mmCIF file of C-alpha atoms in Angstrom:
data_model
loop_
_atom_site.group_PDB
_atom_site.id
_atom_site.type_symbol
_atom_site.label_atom_id
_atom_site.label_comp_id
_atom_site.label_asym_id
_atom_site.label_seq_id
_atom_site.Cartn_x
_atom_site.Cartn_y
_atom_site.Cartn_z
ATOM 1 C CA MET A 433 23.415 -5.016 -11.585
ATOM 2 C CA LEU A 434 21.121 -8.052 -11.755
ATOM 3 C CA ALA A 435 22.193 -9.232 -8.290
ATOM 4 C CA PHE A 436 21.612 -5.735 -6.920
ATOM 5 C CA ALA A 437 18.103 -5.656 -8.457
ATOM 6 C CA LEU A 438 17.246 -9.098 -7.061
ATOM 7 C CA ARG A 439 18.375 -8.106 -3.561
ATOM 8 C CA ARG A 440 16.147 -5.033 -3.667
ATOM 9 C CA LEU A 441 13.235 -7.085 -4.981
ATOM 10 C CA PHE A 442 13.542 -9.653 -2.189
ATOM 11 C CA VAL A 443 13.490 -6.826 0.365
ATOM 12 C CA SER A 444 10.398 -5.231 -1.214
ATOM 13 C CA VAL A 445 8.227 -8.370 -1.170
ATOM 14 C CA PRO A 446 8.169 -8.794 2.673
ATOM 15 C CA ILE A 447 7.458 -5.063 3.030
ATOM 16 C CA LEU A 448 4.423 -5.401 0.767
ATOM 17 C CA ILE A 449 3.139 -8.463 2.663
ATOM 18 C CA VAL A 450 3.485 -6.754 6.060
ATOM 19 C CA SER A 451 1.823 -3.602 4.736
ATOM 20 C CA THR A 452 -1.169 -5.597 3.438
ATOM 21 C CA PHE A 453 -1.678 -7.183 6.865
ATOM 22 C CA VAL A 454 -1.413 -3.864 8.736
ATOM 23 C CA VAL A 455 -3.775 -2.180 6.272
ATOM 24 C CA PHE A 456 -6.293 -5.028 6.457
ATOM 25 C CA VAL A 457 -6.410 -5.000 10.268
ATOM 26 C CA MET A 458 -6.654 -1.201 10.535
ATOM 27 C CA VAL A 459 -9.391 -0.881 7.905
ATOM 28 C CA SER A 460 -11.366 -3.839 9.281
ATOM 29 C CA LEU A 461 -11.385 -2.322 12.765
ATOM 30 C CA SER A 462 -12.201 1.199 11.592
ATOM 31 C CA ALA A 463 -15.575 0.616 9.907
ATOM 32 C CA ASN A 464 -18.586 -1.695 9.952
ATOM 33 C CA PRO A 465 -19.706 -2.674 6.428
ATOM 34 C CA LEU A 466 -23.174 -3.439 7.778
ATOM 35 C CA SER A 467 -23.738 0.163 8.948
ATOM 36 C CA PRO A 468 -25.476 1.362 5.744
ATOM 37 C CA LEU A 469 -27.804 -1.660 5.922
ATOM 38 C CA ILE A 470 -28.574 -1.341 9.636
ATOM 39 C CA GLN A 471 -29.267 2.405 9.362
ATOM 40 C CA ARG A 472 -31.965 1.988 6.722
ATOM 41 C CA SER A 473 -35.469 3.108 7.553
ATOM 42 C CA PRO A 474 -37.402 0.908 7.966
ATOM 43 C CA PRO A 475 -34.652 -1.496 9.132
ATOM 44 C CA PRO A 476 -34.300 -4.790 7.234
ATOM 45 C CA PRO A 477 -35.169 -8.116 8.888
ATOM 46 C CA PRO A 478 -32.490 -9.630 11.168
ATOM 47 C CA ARG A 479 -32.194 -12.580 8.790
ATOM 48 C CA THR A 480 -31.189 -10.215 5.966
ATOM 49 C CA ILE A 481 -28.520 -8.625 8.136
ATOM 50 C CA GLU A 482 -27.173 -12.028 9.142
ATOM 51 C CA LEU A 483 -26.972 -13.202 5.504
ATOM 52 C CA GLU A 484 -25.118 -10.024 4.555
ATOM 53 C CA ARG A 485 -22.772 -10.569 7.498
ATOM 54 C CA ILE A 486 -21.970 -14.060 6.205
ATOM 55 C CA ARG A 487 -21.532 -12.818 2.622
ATOM 56 C CA LEU A 488 -18.999 -10.220 3.769
ATOM 57 C CA HIS A 489 -17.165 -12.848 5.896
ATOM 58 C CA LEU A 490 -17.768 -10.841 9.065
ATOM 59 C CA ASP A 491 -18.623 -14.054 10.900
ATOM 60 C CA GLN A 492 -14.967 -15.154 10.660
ATOM 61 C CA PRO A 493 -12.031 -14.169 12.909
ATOM 62 C CA ILE A 494 -9.933 -11.336 11.504
ATOM 63 C CA LEU A 495 -6.883 -13.524 10.816
ATOM 64 C CA GLU A 496 -8.995 -16.005 8.882
ATOM 65 C CA ARG A 497 -10.595 -13.161 6.973
ATOM 66 C CA TYR A 498 -7.152 -11.795 6.085
ATOM 67 C CA TRP A 499 -5.992 -15.199 4.846
ATOM 68 C CA HIS A 500 -9.065 -15.639 2.643
ATOM 69 C CA TRP A 501 -8.677 -12.091 1.353
ATOM 70 C CA ILE A 502 -4.955 -12.222 0.528
ATOM 71 C CA THR A 503 -5.229 -15.640 -1.153
ATOM 72 C CA GLY A 504 -8.218 -14.339 -3.101
ATOM 73 C CA VAL A 505 -6.207 -11.312 -4.245
ATOM 74 C CA LEU A 506 -3.574 -13.626 -5.714
ATOM 75 C CA SER A 507 -6.301 -15.151 -7.887
ATOM 76 C CA GLY A 508 -7.852 -11.782 -8.785
ATOM 77 C CA ASP A 509 -10.645 -11.761 -6.180
ATOM 78 C CA PHE A 510 -10.496 -8.623 -4.008
ATOM 79 C CA GLY A 511 -13.358 -9.681 -1.773
ATOM 80 C CA PRO A 512 -17.099 -8.984 -1.704
ATOM 81 C CA SER A 513 -18.305 -5.409 -1.947
ATOM 82 C CA VAL A 514 -21.119 -3.813 0.031
ATOM 83 C CA GLN A 515 -22.628 -3.257 -3.407
ATOM 84 C CA SER A 516 -23.355 -6.847 -4.369
ATOM 85 C CA ASN A 517 -23.328 -6.068 -8.109
ATOM 86 C CA MET A 518 -19.819 -4.519 -8.100
ATOM 87 C CA ASN A 519 -16.625 -6.402 -8.937
ATOM 88 C CA ILE A 520 -14.024 -4.672 -6.779
ATOM 89 C CA GLY A 521 -11.036 -5.969 -8.735
ATOM 90 C CA HIS A 522 -12.282 -4.824 -12.140
ATOM 91 C CA GLU A 523 -13.510 -1.482 -10.794
ATOM 92 C CA VAL A 524 -10.410 -0.512 -8.802
ATOM 93 C CA ILE A 525 -7.972 -1.513 -11.565
ATOM 94 C CA SER A 526 -9.882 0.442 -14.217
ATOM 95 C CA ARG A 527 -10.074 3.471 -11.897
ATOM 96 C CA PHE A 528 -6.353 3.312 -11.152
ATOM 97 C CA GLY A 529 -5.683 3.155 -14.877
ATOM 98 C CA VAL A 530 -7.324 6.588 -15.178
ATOM 99 C CA THR A 531 -5.404 7.985 -12.207
ATOM 100 C CA LEU A 532 -1.994 6.584 -13.160
ATOM 101 C CA ARG A 533 -1.941 8.401 -16.473
ATOM 102 C CA LEU A 534 -2.335 11.653 -14.534
ATOM 103 C CA ILE A 535 0.308 10.737 -11.942
ATOM 104 C CA VAL A 536 2.884 9.483 -14.458
ATOM 105 C CA LEU A 537 2.515 12.479 -16.763
ATOM 106 C CA ALA A 538 2.609 14.936 -13.845
ATOM 107 C CA MET A 539 5.731 13.288 -12.390
ATOM 108 C CA VAL A 540 7.525 13.335 -15.758
ATOM 109 C CA VAL A 541 6.696 17.020 -16.308
ATOM 110 C CA ALA A 542 7.651 17.932 -12.730
ATOM 111 C CA LEU A 543 10.968 16.051 -12.903
ATOM 112 C CA ILE A 544 11.944 17.604 -16.234
ATOM 113 C CA LEU A 545 11.164 21.104 -14.935
ATOM 114 C CA ALA A 546 12.912 20.444 -11.605
ATOM 115 C CA VAL A 547 16.121 19.181 -13.218
ATOM 116 C CA ILE A 548 16.331 21.903 -15.871
ATOM 117 C CA ILE A 549 15.491 24.809 -13.564
ATOM 118 C CA GLY A 550 17.506 23.407 -10.635
ATOM 119 C CA VAL A 551 20.650 22.941 -12.765
ATOM 120 C CA ILE A 552 20.405 26.361 -14.421
ATOM 121 C CA SER A 553 19.736 28.062 -11.060
ATOM 122 C CA ALA A 554 22.810 26.399 -9.535
ATOM 123 C CA ALA A 555 25.021 27.152 -12.532
ATOM 124 C CA ARG A 556 23.867 30.808 -12.478
ATOM 125 C CA GLN A 557 23.644 31.281 -8.727
ATOM 126 C CA TYR A 558 22.244 34.664 -7.590
ATOM 127 C CA SER A 559 21.378 35.660 -11.157
ATOM 128 C CA LYS A 560 18.019 37.084 -12.230
ATOM 129 C CA PHE A 561 16.987 33.623 -13.421
ATOM 130 C CA ASP A 562 17.884 32.136 -10.031
ATOM 131 C CA TYR A 563 15.876 34.738 -8.125
ATOM 132 C CA THR A 564 12.897 34.362 -10.466
ATOM 133 C CA ALA A 565 12.975 30.561 -10.192
ATOM 134 C CA THR A 566 13.244 30.818 -6.412
ATOM 135 C CA PHE A 567 10.255 33.160 -6.253
ATOM 136 C CA PHE A 568 8.000 30.937 -8.358
ATOM 137 C CA GLY A 569 9.255 27.831 -6.571
ATOM 138 C CA PHE A 570 8.211 29.126 -3.180
ATOM 139 C CA LEU A 571 4.983 30.491 -4.677
ATOM 140 C CA PHE A 572 3.876 27.088 -6.007
ATOM 141 C CA LEU A 573 5.193 25.368 -2.883
ATOM 142 C CA SER A 574 2.950 27.490 -0.667
ATOM 143 C CA MET A 575 -0.209 26.839 -2.711
ATOM 144 C CA PRO A 576 -2.533 24.090 -1.403
ATOM 145 C CA SER A 577 -3.102 21.566 -4.185
ATOM 146 C CA PHE A 578 -6.914 21.733 -3.952
ATOM 147 C CA TRP A 579 -6.907 25.559 -4.097
ATOM 148 C CA PHE A 580 -4.532 25.663 -7.059
ATOM 149 C CA ALA A 581 -6.659 23.076 -8.893
ATOM 150 C CA ILE A 582 -9.811 25.139 -8.286
ATOM 151 C CA VAL A 583 -8.076 28.307 -9.534
ATOM 152 C CA LEU A 584 -6.903 26.565 -12.715
ATOM 153 C CA LYS A 585 -10.382 25.171 -13.298
ATOM 154 C CA GLN A 586 -11.924 28.628 -12.954
ATOM 155 C CA ILE A 587 -9.325 30.108 -15.307
ATOM 156 C CA GLY A 588 -10.123 27.406 -17.863
ATOM 157 C CA ILE A 589 -13.856 28.091 -17.558
ATOM 158 C CA SER A 590 -13.266 31.854 -17.947
ATOM 159 C CA ILE A 591 -11.161 31.359 -21.074
ATOM 160 C CA ASN A 592 -13.768 29.027 -22.606
ATOM 161 C CA THR A 593 -16.515 31.541 -21.853
ATOM 162 C CA GLY A 594 -14.457 34.436 -23.211
ATOM 163 C CA VAL A 595 -13.648 32.830 -26.564
ATOM 164 C CA GLY A 596 -16.992 31.042 -26.840
ATOM 165 C CA ASP A 597 -15.388 27.675 -27.539
ATOM 166 C CA GLN A 598 -14.012 24.626 -25.698
ATOM 167 C CA ILE A 599 -10.312 25.436 -25.280
ATOM 168 C CA PHE A 600 -9.718 23.747 -21.915
ATOM 169 C CA TYR A 601 -11.531 20.690 -20.576
ATOM 170 C CA THR A 602 -12.559 21.263 -16.966
ATOM 171 C CA ILE A 603 -14.782 18.247 -16.195
ATOM 172 C CA GLY A 604 -14.089 14.545 -16.515
ATOM 173 C CA SER A 605 -11.128 12.468 -17.726
ATOM 174 C CA SER A 606 -12.588 12.120 -21.234
ATOM 175 C CA SER A 607 -15.580 13.235 -23.272
ATOM 176 C CA ILE A 608 -18.729 11.133 -23.245
ATOM 177 C CA ILE A 609 -19.011 11.165 -27.032
ATOM 178 C CA VAL A 610 -15.919 11.366 -29.259
ATOM 179 C CA THR A 611 -16.293 11.201 -33.029
ATOM 180 C CA GLY A 612 -13.346 9.856 -34.988
ATOM 181 C CA GLY A 613 -10.790 7.106 -34.638
ATOM 182 C CA ALA A 614 -8.022 6.312 -32.159
ATOM 183 C CA TRP A 615 -6.262 9.648 -32.722
ATOM 184 C CA ALA A 616 -9.416 11.571 -31.803
ATOM 185 C CA HIS A 617 -9.762 9.586 -28.569
ATOM 186 C CA PHE A 618 -6.056 10.120 -27.768
ATOM 187 C CA THR A 619 -6.229 13.896 -28.279
ATOM 188 C CA ASP A 620 -9.442 14.025 -26.238
ATOM 189 C CA ILE A 621 -7.799 12.252 -23.288
ATOM 190 C CA LEU A 622 -4.703 14.451 -23.656
ATOM 191 C CA GLY A 623 -6.869 17.580 -23.632
ATOM 192 C CA HIS A 624 -8.539 16.539 -20.390
ATOM 193 C CA LEU A 625 -5.093 15.955 -18.859
ATOM 194 C CA VAL A 626 -3.807 19.505 -19.394
ATOM 195 C CA LEU A 627 -5.218 21.364 -16.370
ATOM 196 C CA PRO A 628 -4.981 18.489 -13.830
ATOM 197 C CA THR A 629 -1.390 17.788 -14.910
ATOM 198 C CA ILE A 630 -0.403 21.454 -14.554
ATOM 199 C CA SER A 631 -1.984 21.540 -11.092
ATOM 200 C CA LEU A 632 -0.236 18.399 -9.845
ATOM 201 C CA ALA A 633 3.097 18.951 -11.626
ATOM 202 C CA LEU A 634 3.738 22.535 -10.520
ATOM 203 C CA THR A 635 3.049 21.839 -6.844
ATOM 204 C CA SER A 636 5.475 18.878 -7.014
ATOM 205 C CA TYR A 637 8.141 20.567 -9.130
ATOM 206 C CA ALA A 638 8.492 23.483 -6.712
ATOM 207 C CA ALA A 639 10.068 21.431 -3.917
ATOM 208 C CA TRP A 640 12.048 19.173 -6.258
ATOM 209 C CA SER A 641 13.684 22.104 -8.054
ATOM 210 C CA ARG A 642 14.931 23.483 -4.719
ATOM 211 C CA PHE A 643 16.440 20.104 -3.811
ATOM 212 C CA GLN A 644 18.046 19.848 -7.247
ATOM 213 C CA ARG A 645 19.512 23.347 -6.944
ATOM 214 C CA ALA A 646 20.964 22.660 -3.486
ATOM 215 C CA SER A 647 22.385 19.309 -4.562
ATOM 216 C CA MET A 648 23.872 20.779 -7.727
ATOM 217 C CA LEU A 649 25.527 23.608 -5.800
ATOM 218 C CA GLU A 650 27.118 21.110 -3.418
ATOM 219 C CA VAL A 651 28.482 19.019 -6.275
ATOM 220 C CA LEU A 652 29.725 22.041 -8.264
ATOM 221 C CA ASN A 653 31.764 23.145 -5.232
ATOM 222 C CA SER A 654 33.342 19.704 -4.742
ATOM 223 C CA ASP A 655 37.047 19.043 -5.350
ATOM 224 C CA TYR A 656 36.688 16.731 -8.347
ATOM 225 C CA VAL A 657 34.568 19.289 -10.211
ATOM 226 C CA ARG A 658 37.114 22.027 -9.532
ATOM 227 C CA LEU A 659 39.824 19.672 -10.784
ATOM 228 C CA ALA A 660 37.862 19.025 -13.996
ATOM 229 C CA ARG A 661 37.580 22.772 -14.546
ATOM 230 C CA ALA A 662 41.293 23.239 -13.824
ATOM 231 C CA LYS A 663 42.060 20.722 -16.583
ATOM 232 C CA GLY A 664 40.369 23.090 -19.016
ATOM 233 C CA LEU A 665 37.185 21.118 -19.677
ATOM 234 C CA PRO A 666 34.252 23.224 -20.965
ATOM 235 C CA ARG A 667 31.843 24.410 -18.251
ATOM 236 C CA TRP A 668 28.825 22.660 -19.810
ATOM 237 C CA THR A 669 30.762 19.379 -20.138
ATOM 238 C CA VAL A 670 31.756 19.514 -16.472
ATOM 239 C CA THR A 671 28.187 20.306 -15.434
ATOM 240 C CA ARG A 672 26.575 17.621 -17.590
ATOM 241 C CA LYS A 673 29.032 14.721 -17.318
ATOM 242 C CA HIS A 674 30.624 15.189 -13.910
ATOM 243 C CA ALA A 675 28.188 17.112 -11.712
ATOM 244 C CA LEU A 676 24.660 16.301 -12.858
ATOM 245 C CA ARG A 677 24.878 12.529 -12.419
ATOM 246 C CA ASN A 678 25.827 12.758 -8.741
ATOM 247 C CA ALA A 679 23.430 15.644 -8.122
ATOM 248 C CA LEU A 680 20.484 13.511 -9.289
ATOM 249 C CA ILE A 681 20.851 11.042 -6.385
ATOM 250 C CA PRO A 682 19.225 13.301 -3.718
ATOM 251 C CA LEU A 683 16.431 14.200 -6.165
ATOM 252 C CA THR A 684 15.781 10.493 -6.721
ATOM 253 C CA THR A 685 15.442 10.020 -2.952
ATOM 254 C CA VAL A 686 13.061 12.961 -2.556
ATOM 255 C CA THR A 687 10.933 11.832 -5.502
ATOM 256 C CA ALA A 688 10.599 8.322 -4.066
ATOM 257 C CA LEU A 689 9.589 9.714 -0.665
ATOM 258 C CA ASP A 690 7.017 12.055 -2.234
ATOM 259 C CA ILE A 691 5.162 9.358 -4.185
ATOM 260 C CA GLY A 692 2.573 8.956 -1.431
ATOM 261 C CA SER A 693 1.850 12.689 -1.298
ATOM 262 C CA ILE A 694 1.583 12.802 -5.102
ATOM 263 C CA LEU A 695 -0.987 10.019 -4.983
ATOM 264 C CA GLY A 696 -2.890 11.939 -2.307
ATOM 265 C CA GLY A 697 -2.679 15.092 -4.410
ATOM 266 C CA ALA A 698 -4.072 13.172 -7.370
ATOM 267 C CA VAL A 699 -7.092 12.178 -5.274
ATOM 268 C CA VAL A 700 -7.796 15.851 -4.506
ATOM 269 C CA THR A 701 -7.160 16.951 -8.097
ATOM 270 C CA GLU A 702 -9.520 14.279 -9.430
ATOM 271 C CA THR A 703 -12.239 15.454 -7.075
ATOM 272 C CA VAL A 704 -11.907 19.055 -8.273
ATOM 273 C CA PHE A 705 -12.002 18.117 -11.968
ATOM 274 C CA GLN A 706 -14.687 15.435 -11.397
ATOM 275 C CA TRP A 707 -12.679 12.498 -12.716
ATOM 276 C CA GLN A 708 -14.033 9.002 -12.212
ATOM 277 C CA GLY A 709 -10.668 7.698 -11.095
ATOM 278 C CA ALA A 710 -9.121 6.080 -8.056
ATOM 279 C CA GLY A 711 -9.773 9.167 -5.929
ATOM 280 C CA THR A 712 -13.547 9.110 -6.278
ATOM 281 C CA PHE A 713 -13.484 5.316 -5.891
ATOM 282 C CA LEU A 714 -11.748 5.667 -2.513
ATOM 283 C CA LEU A 715 -14.062 8.433 -1.298
ATOM 284 C CA ASP A 716 -17.177 6.474 -2.315
ATOM 285 C CA ALA A 717 -15.825 3.353 -0.590
ATOM 286 C CA ILE A 718 -15.162 5.279 2.634
ATOM 287 C CA LYS A 719 -18.611 6.886 2.603
ATOM 288 C CA GLY A 720 -20.267 3.503 2.053
ATOM 289 C CA SER A 721 -18.104 1.704 4.672
ATOM 290 C CA ASP A 722 -17.034 -0.656 1.882
ATOM 291 C CA VAL A 723 -14.118 -2.227 3.752
ATOM 292 C CA TYR A 724 -12.895 -4.564 1.011
ATOM 293 C CA ALA A 725 -12.972 -1.769 -1.570
ATOM 294 C CA VAL A 726 -10.862 0.468 0.703
ATOM 295 C CA GLU A 727 -8.438 -2.408 1.313
ATOM 296 C CA ALA A 728 -8.149 -3.060 -2.428
ATOM 297 C CA TRP A 729 -7.399 0.632 -3.070
ATOM 298 C CA LEU A 730 -4.750 0.759 -0.344
ATOM 299 C CA LEU A 731 -3.196 -2.501 -1.548
ATOM 300 C CA ILE A 732 -2.745 -1.182 -5.089
ATOM 301 C CA ALA A 733 -1.491 2.160 -3.765
ATOM 302 C CA ALA A 734 1.061 0.385 -1.540
ATOM 303 C CA THR A 735 2.176 -1.774 -4.469
ATOM 304 C CA PHE A 736 2.583 1.325 -6.634
ATOM 305 C CA ILE A 737 4.613 3.145 -3.969
ATOM 306 C CA ILE A 738 6.860 0.142 -3.260
ATOM 307 C CA LEU A 739 7.380 -0.424 -6.994
ATOM 308 C CA LEU A 740 8.483 3.167 -7.578
ATOM 309 C CA ASN A 741 10.757 3.023 -4.542
ATOM 310 C CA LEU A 742 12.278 -0.143 -6.019
ATOM 311 C CA ILE A 743 12.854 1.732 -9.279
ATOM 312 C CA ALA A 744 14.503 4.518 -7.256
ATOM 313 C CA ASP A 745 16.834 1.956 -5.640
ATOM 314 C CA LEU A 746 17.804 0.671 -9.075
ATOM 315 C CA LEU A 747 18.439 4.218 -10.255
ATOM 316 C CA TYR A 748 20.852 4.666 -7.343
ATOM 317 C CA GLY A 749 22.874 1.789 -8.749
ATOM 318 C CA LEU A 750 22.878 3.330 -12.227
ATOM 319 C CA LEU A 751 23.794 6.814 -11.041
ATOM 320 C CA ASP A 752 26.530 5.638 -8.653
ATOM 321 C CA PRO A 753 28.023 2.167 -9.363
ATOM 322 C CA ARG A 754 29.546 2.118 -5.868
ATOM 323 C CA ILE A 755 26.067 1.658 -4.375
ATOM 324 C CA ARG A 756 25.310 -1.624 -6.118
ATOM 325 C CA TYR A 757 28.695 -3.076 -5.123
ATOM 326 C CA ALA A 758 28.382 -2.041 -1.470
#
């Protein structure tokens, strides 16, 4: 297993390096960081523009700029920001910390729902439960993430207004003032996670549960499962020990491929619920033509996606030992 993990790790590192170069070139060519300064009225002196150009390393060739940037990233320096008083590294990491707790919790909830509902739907094919799960699956699948988030926010506001108390948190990732110790801060953060997590998890679970159902049906109709049943093994034992493990492999693949869309959905969800997370950081950087801030965001996002895909590769080896010996 260790050799399998090392092989996958060695493959992931070149992918990350190539992705950083492609991202750097594309972002550098797509925007001019000096635009906000040049468009000021009255315009600043040419000397000011030239000094800002030197500070942002725009006087260097793009390959030299990339080399300085990537070597700086290794030492924790993500480059100069258009806002001279902002440390890009500290800001983007703290913002991603806020966003990752939403993504991780939403993925865990979505996976648990997808596996449970997908397995039960396959085991009870064409039952009332199967039809009900299919209906709600397609319903959540057809909902745009931003629209569903807005609807949930409005429902939360209506419930708070109706009961005259704060039942659901609809703005921000945490309260400005929290009285109490660590437990009070934890419950406050957890309360702010409820509606955004429901929004992101249900839109993700809908597709995953359909994949899990289809995969489970295929495995349940395979020869080795029929043989296990013919031996007299209990139905639940056959489903849990023999069928579920192999049926999880396609779901692992789909989950790894959907990581990018989940991250994009988190950006939209954060905007709706007014979180100061990675989503608002990216939007502010794009509006301000802050090239290095955009590159830092995309670098961390690429690292996150590659890391989770690496975890998915390792899960393949755990679910099916034949994969790691291939």
